Short mmCIF file of C-alpha atoms in Angstrom, two decimals:
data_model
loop_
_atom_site.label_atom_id
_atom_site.label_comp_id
_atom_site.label_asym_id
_atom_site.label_seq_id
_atom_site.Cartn_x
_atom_site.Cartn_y
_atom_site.Cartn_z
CA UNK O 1 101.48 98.85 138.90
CA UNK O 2 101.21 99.96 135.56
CA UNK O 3 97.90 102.08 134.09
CA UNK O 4 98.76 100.73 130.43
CA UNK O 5 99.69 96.93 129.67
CA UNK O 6 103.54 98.02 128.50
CA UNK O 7 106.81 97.97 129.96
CA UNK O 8 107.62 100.17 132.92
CA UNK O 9 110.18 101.71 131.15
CA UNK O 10 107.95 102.51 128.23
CA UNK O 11 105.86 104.42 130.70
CA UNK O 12 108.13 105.99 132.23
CA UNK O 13 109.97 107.14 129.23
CA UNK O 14 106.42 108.85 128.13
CA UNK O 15 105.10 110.17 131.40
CA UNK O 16 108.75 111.87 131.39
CA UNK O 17 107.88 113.08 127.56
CA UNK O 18 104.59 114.26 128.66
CA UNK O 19 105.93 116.25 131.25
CA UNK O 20 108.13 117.82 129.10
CA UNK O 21 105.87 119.01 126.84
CA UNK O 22 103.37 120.22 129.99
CA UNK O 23 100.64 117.95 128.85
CA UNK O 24 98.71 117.10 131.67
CA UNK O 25 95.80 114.03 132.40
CA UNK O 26 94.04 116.49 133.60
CA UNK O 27 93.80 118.84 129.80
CA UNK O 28 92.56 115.46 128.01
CA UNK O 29 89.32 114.49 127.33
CA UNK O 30 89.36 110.37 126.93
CA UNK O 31 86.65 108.65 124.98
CA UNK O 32 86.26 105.04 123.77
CA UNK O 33 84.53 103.92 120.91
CA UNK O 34 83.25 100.51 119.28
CA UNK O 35 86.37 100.00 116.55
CA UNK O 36 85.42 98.22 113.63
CA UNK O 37 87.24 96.38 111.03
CA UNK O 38 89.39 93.53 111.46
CA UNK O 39 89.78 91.57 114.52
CA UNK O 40 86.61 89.13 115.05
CA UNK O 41 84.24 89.15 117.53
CA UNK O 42 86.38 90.67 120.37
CA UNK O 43 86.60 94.24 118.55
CA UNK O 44 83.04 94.10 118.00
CA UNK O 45 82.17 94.00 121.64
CA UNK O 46 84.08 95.77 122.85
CA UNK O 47 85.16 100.10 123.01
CA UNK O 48 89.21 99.84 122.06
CA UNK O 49 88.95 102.50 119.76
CA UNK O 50 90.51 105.35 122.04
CA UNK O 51 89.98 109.11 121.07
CA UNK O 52 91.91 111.58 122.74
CA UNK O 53 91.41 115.13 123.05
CA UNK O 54 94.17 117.78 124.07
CA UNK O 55 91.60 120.97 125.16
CA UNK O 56 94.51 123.88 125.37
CA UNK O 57 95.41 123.20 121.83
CA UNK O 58 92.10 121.59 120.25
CA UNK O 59 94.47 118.46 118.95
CA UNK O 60 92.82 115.17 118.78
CA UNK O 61 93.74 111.84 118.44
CA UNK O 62 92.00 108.55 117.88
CA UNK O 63 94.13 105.07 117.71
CA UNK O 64 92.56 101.70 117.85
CA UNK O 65 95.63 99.85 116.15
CA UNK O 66 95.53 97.14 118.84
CA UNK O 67 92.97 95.31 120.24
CA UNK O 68 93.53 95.76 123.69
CA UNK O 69 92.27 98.82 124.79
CA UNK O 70 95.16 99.80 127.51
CA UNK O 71 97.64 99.69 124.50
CA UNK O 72 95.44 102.10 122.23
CA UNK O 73 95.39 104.31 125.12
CA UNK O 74 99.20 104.03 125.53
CA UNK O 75 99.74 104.80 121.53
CA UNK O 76 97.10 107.16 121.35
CA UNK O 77 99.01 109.12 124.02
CA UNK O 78 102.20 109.43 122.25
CA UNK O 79 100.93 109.92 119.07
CA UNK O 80 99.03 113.03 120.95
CA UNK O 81 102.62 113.53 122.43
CA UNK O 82 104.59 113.84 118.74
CA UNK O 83 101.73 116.21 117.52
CA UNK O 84 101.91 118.40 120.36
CA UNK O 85 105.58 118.39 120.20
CA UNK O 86 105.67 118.99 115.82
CA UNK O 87 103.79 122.06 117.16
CA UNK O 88 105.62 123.53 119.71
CA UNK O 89 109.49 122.58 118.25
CA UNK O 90 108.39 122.95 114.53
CA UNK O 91 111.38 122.86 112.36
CA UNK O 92 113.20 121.39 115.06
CA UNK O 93 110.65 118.33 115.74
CA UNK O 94 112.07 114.46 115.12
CA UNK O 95 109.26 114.05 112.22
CA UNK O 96 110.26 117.32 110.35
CA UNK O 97 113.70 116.10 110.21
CA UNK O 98 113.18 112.56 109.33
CA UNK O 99 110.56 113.76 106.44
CA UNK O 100 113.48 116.66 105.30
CA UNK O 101 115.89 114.07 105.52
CA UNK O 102 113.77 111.69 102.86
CA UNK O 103 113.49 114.77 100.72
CA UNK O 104 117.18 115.06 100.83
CA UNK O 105 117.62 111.70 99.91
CA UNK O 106 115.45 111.84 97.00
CA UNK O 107 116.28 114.95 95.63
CA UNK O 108 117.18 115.02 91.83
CA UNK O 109 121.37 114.85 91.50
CA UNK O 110 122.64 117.92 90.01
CA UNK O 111 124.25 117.60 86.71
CA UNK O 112 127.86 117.80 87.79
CA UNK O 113 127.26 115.08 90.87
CA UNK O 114 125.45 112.70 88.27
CA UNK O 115 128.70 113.33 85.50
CA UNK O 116 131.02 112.32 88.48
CA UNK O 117 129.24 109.30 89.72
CA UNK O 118 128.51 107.69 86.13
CA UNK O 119 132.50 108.51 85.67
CA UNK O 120 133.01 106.50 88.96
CA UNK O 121 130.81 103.64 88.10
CA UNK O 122 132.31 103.39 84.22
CA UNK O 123 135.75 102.92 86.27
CA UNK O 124 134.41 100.06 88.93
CA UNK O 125 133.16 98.45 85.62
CA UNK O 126 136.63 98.44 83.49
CA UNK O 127 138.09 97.48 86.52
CA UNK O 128 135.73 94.58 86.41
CA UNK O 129 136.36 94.10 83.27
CA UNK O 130 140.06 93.18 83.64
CA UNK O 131 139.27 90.36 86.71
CA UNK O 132 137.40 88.07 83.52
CA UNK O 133 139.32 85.26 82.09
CA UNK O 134 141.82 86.44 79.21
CA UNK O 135 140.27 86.12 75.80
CA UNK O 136 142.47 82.72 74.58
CA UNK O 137 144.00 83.35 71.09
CA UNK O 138 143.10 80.67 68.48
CA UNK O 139 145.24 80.70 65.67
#
């Protein structure tokens, strides 16, 4: 039976990621609160708003993305899990890299690399050039 309303495999995959990280039930405090916002009636009666405390570290979470309280707890969980981990692994963490890996991306070209690629685009389009129809001569 499973304590949150996903997959088995999804909680399997983060009581495993838990453990790695040697974050225990036991070192998080769990609170629910009233959400607000969207979602009708049903948010309004109900706590799905989960908040999520990690006491070694003092990190804390709150989700309420869902409306189903079991699945706030689930993604409150790994968010508390990817924190936890960012802090421990620092450079190495999966959201460092992705987010180093943007700036990469969107660095400014250096002034040689931008010279080469306009030279490689002015080619394609010549090359393009020559596939048109041949101009017809009238005379």
């Amino acid at each position: 039976m499973s304590i949150f309303s996903v997959s088995a495999a999804k909680e399997k995959a983060l009581a495993e990621k838990m453990e790695a990280l040697n974050i225990r039930d036991e070192d998080l405090e769990e609170s629910f609160i009233r959400s607000g916002g969207k979602g009708g009636q049903h948010v309004n009666k109900t706590s799905t708003c989960v908040y999520l405390k990690h006491i070694p570290t003092g990190i804390e979470v709150k989700c309420q993305q869902e409306r189903s309280q079991s699945l706030n707890r689930y993604r409150a969980r790994i968010l508390l899990a990817g924190k936890i981990e960012q802090l421990i692994k620092g450079r190495e963490s999966e959201a460092i890299q992705r987010i180093e890996k943007i700036r990469r991306q969107k660095r400014k070209r250096s002034k040689r690399a931008k010279e080469k690629m306009l030279a490689e685009k002015k080619l394609v389009s010549e090359k393009k050039k020559l596939r048109g129809r041949p101009a017809e001569n009238n005379a």
